[in-house]
């Protein structure tokens, strides 16, 4: 079973990973976006980690809901609302339980991903974070390591796609050949989940 400590480890590991990879995320964002994806997420997840230490929510759902709120309040552009919605909706789906199973996490994360799809209007194949999150959630039933692999493959698979949503979609065919920064940061989130689980 997964308790609040596990979810705090997940958010802390995500913050550390985003911190390490911020320059790469911004470099990916530079040709097809605003060149601020890394710095925006870095600011957001640094705030999440600081808030978790201060407030120490005591249920899995509360950890993710608080993280989502912090992201929405600190991250500019589309990233804050999208990641904030993902974590808040996942947290809400987990409810008030003190511990949740891996199956419950997978179901809740699926609800979070669906909320992001509704908010952003994106579907698999549109060259967004959805291309990472959908296969990751599908693989989560097999284990955290499988979800990480699926997420990494999903992010890489955005490279040959033409963007149909978000800032990159304005470039049309010029978006082809660039790995999507949102899909890449989503893979970091899923990799941090596997790290928190010790996989």
PDB file of C-alpha atoms in Angstrom:
ATOM      1  CA  UNK A   1       0.000   0.000   0.000  1.00  0.00           C
ATOM      2  CA  UNK A   2       1.111   3.559  -0.737  1.00  0.00           C
ATOM      3  CA  UNK A   3       0.911   6.174   2.034  1.00  0.00           C
ATOM      4  CA  UNK A   4       1.363   9.959   2.192  1.00  0.00           C
ATOM      5  CA  UNK A   5       5.141   9.530   2.623  1.00  0.00           C
ATOM      6  CA  UNK A   6       5.303   7.719  -0.726  1.00  0.00           C
ATOM      7  CA  UNK A   7       3.478  10.560  -2.469  1.00  0.00           C
ATOM      8  CA  UNK A   8       5.701  13.175  -0.802  1.00  0.00           C
ATOM      9  CA  UNK A   9       8.739  11.215  -2.042  1.00  0.00           C
ATOM     10  CA  UNK A  10       7.220  11.271  -5.530  1.00  0.00           C
ATOM     11  CA  UNK A  11       6.842  15.058  -5.476  1.00  0.00           C
ATOM     12  CA  UNK A  12      10.337  15.550  -4.008  1.00  0.00           C
ATOM     13  CA  UNK A  13      11.869  13.249  -6.643  1.00  0.00           C
ATOM     14  CA  UNK A  14       9.971  15.119  -9.381  1.00  0.00           C
ATOM     15  CA  UNK A  15      11.264  18.464  -8.096  1.00  0.00           C
ATOM     16  CA  UNK A  16      14.845  17.170  -8.082  1.00  0.00           C
ATOM     17  CA  UNK A  17      14.495  15.713 -11.586  1.00  0.00           C
ATOM     18  CA  UNK A  18      12.944  18.884 -13.036  1.00  0.00           C
ATOM     19  CA  UNK A  19      15.736  20.883 -11.383  1.00  0.00           C
ATOM     20  CA  UNK A  20      18.376  18.682 -13.057  1.00  0.00           C
ATOM     21  CA  UNK A  21      16.644  18.681 -16.449  1.00  0.00           C
ATOM     22  CA  UNK A  22      15.385  22.302 -16.561  1.00  0.00           C
ATOM     23  CA  UNK A  23      17.939  23.418 -19.151  1.00  0.00           C
ATOM     24  CA  UNK A  24      17.164  20.459 -21.407  1.00  0.00           C
ATOM     25  CA  UNK A  25      13.413  21.119 -21.155  1.00  0.00           C
ATOM     26  CA  UNK A  26      13.943  24.751 -22.077  1.00  0.00           C
ATOM     27  CA  UNK A  27      16.219  23.744 -24.971  1.00  0.00           C
ATOM     28  CA  UNK A  28      13.467  21.454 -26.277  1.00  0.00           C
ATOM     29  CA  UNK A  29      10.930  24.268 -25.847  1.00  0.00           C
ATOM     30  CA  UNK A  30      13.104  26.828 -27.630  1.00  0.00           C
ATOM     31  CA  UNK A  31      12.410  25.883 -31.288  1.00  0.00           C
ATOM     32  CA  UNK A  32       8.679  25.131 -30.846  1.00  0.00           C
ATOM     33  CA  UNK A  33       7.524  27.106 -27.777  1.00  0.00           C
ATOM     34  CA  UNK A  34       8.378  30.043 -25.538  1.00  0.00           C
ATOM     35  CA  UNK A  35      11.739  28.667 -24.288  1.00  0.00           C
ATOM     36  CA  UNK A  36      10.480  28.774 -20.699  1.00  0.00           C
ATOM     37  CA  UNK A  37       9.136  25.256 -20.017  1.00  0.00           C
ATOM     38  CA  UNK A  38      12.108  24.207 -17.889  1.00  0.00           C
ATOM     39  CA  UNK A  39      12.316  27.393 -15.832  1.00  0.00           C
ATOM     40  CA  UNK A  40       8.537  27.488 -15.293  1.00  0.00           C
ATOM     41  CA  UNK A  41       8.338  23.898 -14.067  1.00  0.00           C
ATOM     42  CA  UNK A  42      11.492  24.331 -11.997  1.00  0.00           C
ATOM     43  CA  UNK A  43       9.882  27.238 -10.154  1.00  0.00           C
ATOM     44  CA  UNK A  44       6.632  25.312  -9.710  1.00  0.00           C
ATOM     45  CA  UNK A  45       8.046  22.052  -8.382  1.00  0.00           C
ATOM     46  CA  UNK A  46      10.527  23.885  -6.134  1.00  0.00           C
ATOM     47  CA  UNK A  47       7.479  25.586  -4.590  1.00  0.00           C
ATOM     48  CA  UNK A  48       5.700  22.222  -4.318  1.00  0.00           C
ATOM     49  CA  UNK A  49       8.648  20.648  -2.464  1.00  0.00           C
ATOM     50  CA  UNK A  50       8.901  23.619  -0.082  1.00  0.00           C
ATOM     51  CA  UNK A  51       5.161  23.550   0.636  1.00  0.00           C
ATOM     52  CA  UNK A  52       5.179  19.787   1.276  1.00  0.00           C
ATOM     53  CA  UNK A  53       7.893  20.243   3.911  1.00  0.00           C
ATOM     54  CA  UNK A  54       6.008  23.046   5.608  1.00  0.00           C
ATOM     55  CA  UNK A  55       2.484  21.631   5.542  1.00  0.00           C
ATOM     56  CA  UNK A  56       3.155  17.849   5.430  1.00  0.00           C
ATOM     57  CA  UNK A  57      -0.296  16.697   4.245  1.00  0.00           C
ATOM     58  CA  UNK A  58      -1.138  13.335   5.796  1.00  0.00           C
ATOM     59  CA  UNK A  59      -3.046  11.493   3.039  1.00  0.00           C
ATOM     60  CA  UNK A  60      -2.035  10.616  -0.536  1.00  0.00           C
ATOM     61  CA  UNK A  61      -4.925  12.646  -1.945  1.00  0.00           C
ATOM     62  CA  UNK A  62      -4.003  15.700   0.139  1.00  0.00           C
ATOM     63  CA  UNK A  63      -0.357  15.551  -0.995  1.00  0.00           C
ATOM     64  CA  UNK A  64      -1.342  15.653  -4.673  1.00  0.00           C
ATOM     65  CA  UNK A  65      -4.134  18.208  -4.240  1.00  0.00           C
ATOM     66  CA  UNK A  66      -1.769  20.584  -2.453  1.00  0.00           C
ATOM     67  CA  UNK A  67       0.913  20.041  -5.123  1.00  0.00           C
ATOM     68  CA  UNK A  68      -1.613  20.790  -7.869  1.00  0.00           C
ATOM     69  CA  UNK A  69      -2.729  23.994  -6.181  1.00  0.00           C
ATOM     70  CA  UNK A  70       0.865  25.181  -5.793  1.00  0.00           C
ATOM     71  CA  UNK A  71       1.622  24.531  -9.465  1.00  0.00           C
ATOM     72  CA  UNK A  72      -1.426  26.466 -10.613  1.00  0.00           C
ATOM     73  CA  UNK A  73      -0.495  29.425  -8.397  1.00  0.00           C
ATOM     74  CA  UNK A  74       3.235  29.551  -9.266  1.00  0.00           C
ATOM     75  CA  UNK A  75       3.671  28.378 -12.875  1.00  0.00           C
ATOM     76  CA  UNK A  76       2.918  30.638 -15.832  1.00  0.00           C
ATOM     77  CA  UNK A  77       1.803  29.589 -19.287  1.00  0.00           C
ATOM     78  CA  UNK A  78      -0.048  26.358 -19.934  1.00  0.00           C
ATOM     79  CA  UNK A  79       2.173  24.133 -17.759  1.00  0.00           C
ATOM     80  CA  UNK A  80       0.772  25.288 -14.413  1.00  0.00           C
ATOM     81  CA  UNK A  81      -2.906  24.670 -15.198  1.00  0.00           C
ATOM     82  CA  UNK A  82      -2.169  21.377 -16.990  1.00  0.00           C
ATOM     83  CA  UNK A  83       0.118  19.845 -14.356  1.00  0.00           C
ATOM     84  CA  UNK A  84      -1.952  21.397 -11.585  1.00  0.00           C
ATOM     85  CA  UNK A  85      -5.125  19.839 -12.998  1.00  0.00           C
ATOM     86  CA  UNK A  86      -3.403  16.469 -13.397  1.00  0.00           C
ATOM     87  CA  UNK A  87      -2.297  16.326  -9.748  1.00  0.00           C
ATOM     88  CA  UNK A  88      -5.401  17.920  -8.220  1.00  0.00           C
ATOM     89  CA  UNK A  89      -7.791  15.637 -10.113  1.00  0.00           C
ATOM     90  CA  UNK A  90      -5.673  12.578  -9.253  1.00  0.00           C
ATOM     91  CA  UNK A  91      -5.630  13.656  -5.602  1.00  0.00           C
ATOM     92  CA  UNK A  92      -9.380  14.210  -5.596  1.00  0.00           C
ATOM     93  CA  UNK A  93      -9.939  10.747  -7.080  1.00  0.00           C
ATOM     94  CA  UNK A  94      -7.845   9.206  -4.284  1.00  0.00           C
ATOM     95  CA  UNK A  95     -10.163  10.771  -1.709  1.00  0.00           C
ATOM     96  CA  UNK A  96      -9.367  10.828   2.014  1.00  0.00           C
ATOM     97  CA  UNK A  97      -7.859   7.334   2.337  1.00  0.00           C
ATOM     98  CA  UNK A  98      -4.687   7.122   4.449  1.00  0.00           C
ATOM     99  CA  UNK A  99      -3.267   4.483   2.082  1.00  0.00           C
ATOM    100  CA  UNK A 100      -4.054   3.513  -1.489  1.00  0.00           C
ATOM    101  CA  UNK A 101      -3.187   0.521  -3.651  1.00  0.00           C
ATOM    102  CA  UNK A 102      -1.246   0.659  -6.911  1.00  0.00           C
ATOM    103  CA  UNK A 103      -4.517  -0.129  -8.697  1.00  0.00           C
ATOM    104  CA  UNK A 104      -6.245   2.825  -7.024  1.00  0.00           C
ATOM    105  CA  UNK A 105      -3.358   5.089  -7.996  1.00  0.00           C
ATOM    106  CA  UNK A 106      -3.598   3.918 -11.622  1.00  0.00           C
ATOM    107  CA  UNK A 107      -7.361   4.612 -11.675  1.00  0.00           C
ATOM    108  CA  UNK A 108      -6.929   8.028 -10.057  1.00  0.00           C
ATOM    109  CA  UNK A 109      -4.109   8.978 -12.424  1.00  0.00           C
ATOM    110  CA  UNK A 110      -6.302   7.992 -15.356  1.00  0.00           C
ATOM    111  CA  UNK A 111      -8.966  10.390 -14.043  1.00  0.00           C
ATOM    112  CA  UNK A 112      -6.263  13.070 -13.814  1.00  0.00           C
ATOM    113  CA  UNK A 113      -5.130  12.463 -17.392  1.00  0.00           C
ATOM    114  CA  UNK A 114      -8.729  12.617 -18.632  1.00  0.00           C
ATOM    115  CA  UNK A 115      -9.147  15.977 -16.859  1.00  0.00           C
ATOM    116  CA  UNK A 116      -6.018  17.278 -18.634  1.00  0.00           C
ATOM    117  CA  UNK A 117      -7.371  16.054 -21.979  1.00  0.00           C
ATOM    118  CA  UNK A 118     -10.626  17.899 -21.312  1.00  0.00           C
ATOM    119  CA  UNK A 119      -8.851  21.089 -20.242  1.00  0.00           C
ATOM    120  CA  UNK A 120      -6.351  21.196 -23.109  1.00  0.00           C
ATOM    121  CA  UNK A 121      -8.461  19.504 -25.761  1.00  0.00           C
ATOM    122  CA  UNK A 122      -5.539  17.201 -26.631  1.00  0.00           C
ATOM    123  CA  UNK A 123      -5.656  13.537 -27.585  1.00  0.00           C
ATOM    124  CA  UNK A 124      -2.917  10.941 -28.157  1.00  0.00           C
ATOM    125  CA  UNK A 125      -1.021  11.818 -31.342  1.00  0.00           C
ATOM    126  CA  UNK A 126      -1.329  15.595 -30.886  1.00  0.00           C
ATOM    127  CA  UNK A 127       2.317  15.926 -29.722  1.00  0.00           C
ATOM    128  CA  UNK A 128       1.655  16.881 -26.088  1.00  0.00           C
ATOM    129  CA  UNK A 129       2.132  15.505 -22.568  1.00  0.00           C
ATOM    130  CA  UNK A 130      -0.857  13.230 -23.302  1.00  0.00           C
ATOM    131  CA  UNK A 131       1.385  11.147 -25.600  1.00  0.00           C
ATOM    132  CA  UNK A 132       3.443  10.288 -22.515  1.00  0.00           C
ATOM    133  CA  UNK A 133       0.741  10.067 -19.864  1.00  0.00           C
ATOM    134  CA  UNK A 134      -1.735   7.766 -21.628  1.00  0.00           C
ATOM    135  CA  UNK A 135       0.738   4.911 -22.300  1.00  0.00           C
ATOM    136  CA  UNK A 136       2.251   5.396 -18.824  1.00  0.00           C
ATOM    137  CA  UNK A 137      -1.121   4.985 -17.112  1.00  0.00           C
ATOM    138  CA  UNK A 138      -1.936   2.007 -19.344  1.00  0.00           C
ATOM    139  CA  UNK A 139       1.338   0.357 -18.275  1.00  0.00           C
ATOM    140  CA  UNK A 140       1.000   1.218 -14.585  1.00  0.00           C
ATOM    141  CA  UNK A 141      -1.009  -1.950 -13.976  1.00  0.00           C
ATOM    142  CA  UNK A 142       2.150  -3.905 -14.828  1.00  0.00           C
ATOM    143  CA  UNK A 143       4.297  -1.890 -12.413  1.00  0.00           C
ATOM    144  CA  UNK A 144       6.077   1.411 -11.913  1.00  0.00           C
ATOM    145  CA  UNK A 145       9.117   0.469 -14.018  1.00  0.00           C
ATOM    146  CA  UNK A 146       6.834  -0.475 -16.931  1.00  0.00           C
ATOM    147  CA  UNK A 147       5.070   2.893 -16.621  1.00  0.00           C
ATOM    148  CA  UNK A 148       8.426   4.710 -16.718  1.00  0.00           C
ATOM    149  CA  UNK A 149       9.501   2.836 -19.875  1.00  0.00           C
ATOM    150  CA  UNK A 150       6.148   3.526 -21.563  1.00  0.00           C
ATOM    151  CA  UNK A 151       6.415   7.218 -20.632  1.00  0.00           C
ATOM    152  CA  UNK A 152       9.948   7.545 -22.015  1.00  0.00           C
ATOM    153  CA  UNK A 153       8.937   5.807 -25.254  1.00  0.00           C
ATOM    154  CA  UNK A 154       5.855   8.031 -25.503  1.00  0.00           C
ATOM    155  CA  UNK A 155       7.968  11.181 -25.175  1.00  0.00           C
ATOM    156  CA  UNK A 156      10.440  10.004 -27.841  1.00  0.00           C
ATOM    157  CA  UNK A 157       7.548   9.108 -30.151  1.00  0.00           C
ATOM    158  CA  UNK A 158       6.455  12.773 -30.274  1.00  0.00           C
ATOM    159  CA  UNK A 159       9.542  13.727 -32.332  1.00  0.00           C
ATOM    160  CA  UNK A 160       8.164  12.804 -35.796  1.00  0.00           C
ATOM    161  CA  UNK A 161       4.657  14.116 -35.045  1.00  0.00           C
ATOM    162  CA  UNK A 162       3.202  17.423 -36.183  1.00  0.00           C
ATOM    163  CA  UNK A 163       1.850  19.396 -33.240  1.00  0.00           C
ATOM    164  CA  UNK A 164      -1.920  19.833 -33.268  1.00  0.00           C
ATOM    165  CA  UNK A 165      -2.326  21.535 -29.882  1.00  0.00           C
ATOM    166  CA  UNK A 166      -0.543  24.199 -27.880  1.00  0.00           C
ATOM    167  CA  UNK A 167       2.006  26.783 -28.926  1.00  0.00           C
ATOM    168  CA  UNK A 168       3.904  24.342 -31.157  1.00  0.00           C
ATOM    169  CA  UNK A 169       0.807  23.843 -33.342  1.00  0.00           C
ATOM    170  CA  UNK A 170       1.276  27.376 -34.741  1.00  0.00           C
ATOM    171  CA  UNK A 171       4.428  26.134 -36.491  1.00  0.00           C
ATOM    172  CA  UNK A 172       2.596  23.518 -38.521  1.00  0.00           C
ATOM    173  CA  UNK A 173       5.035  21.188 -40.299  1.00  0.00           C
ATOM    174  CA  UNK A 174       8.014  22.974 -38.730  1.00  0.00           C
ATOM    175  CA  UNK A 175       7.097  21.306 -35.423  1.00  0.00           C
ATOM    176  CA  UNK A 176       8.031  17.923 -36.947  1.00  0.00           C
ATOM    177  CA  UNK A 177      11.426  16.602 -35.836  1.00  0.00           C
ATOM    178  CA  UNK A 178      11.347  18.161 -32.348  1.00  0.00           C
ATOM    179  CA  UNK A 179      10.628  16.140 -29.200  1.00  0.00           C
ATOM    180  CA  UNK A 180       7.759  17.742 -27.315  1.00  0.00           C
ATOM    181  CA  UNK A 181       8.916  19.443 -24.079  1.00  0.00           C
ATOM    182  CA  UNK A 182       5.618  18.752 -22.273  1.00  0.00           C
ATOM    183  CA  UNK A 183       5.785  15.067 -23.146  1.00  0.00           C
ATOM    184  CA  UNK A 184       9.394  15.071 -21.920  1.00  0.00           C
ATOM    185  CA  UNK A 185       8.580  16.678 -18.569  1.00  0.00           C
ATOM    186  CA  UNK A 186       5.653  14.275 -18.133  1.00  0.00           C
ATOM    187  CA  UNK A 187       8.134  11.415 -18.562  1.00  0.00           C
ATOM    188  CA  UNK A 188      10.199  12.937 -15.731  1.00  0.00           C
ATOM    189  CA  UNK A 189       7.093  12.906 -13.514  1.00  0.00           C
ATOM    190  CA  UNK A 190       6.476   9.212 -14.221  1.00  0.00           C
ATOM    191  CA  UNK A 191      10.180   8.327 -13.807  1.00  0.00           C
ATOM    192  CA  UNK A 192      10.092  10.058 -10.396  1.00  0.00           C
ATOM    193  CA  UNK A 193       7.080   7.884  -9.490  1.00  0.00           C
ATOM    194  CA  UNK A 194       9.129   4.766 -10.258  1.00  0.00           C
ATOM    195  CA  UNK A 195      12.043   6.227  -8.274  1.00  0.00           C
ATOM    196  CA  UNK A 196       9.774   6.813  -5.258  1.00  0.00           C
ATOM    197  CA  UNK A 197       8.738   3.164  -5.500  1.00  0.00           C
ATOM    198  CA  UNK A 198      12.395   2.067  -5.608  1.00  0.00           C
ATOM    199  CA  UNK A 199      12.120   0.755  -9.170  1.00  0.00           C
TER     200      UNK A 199
END
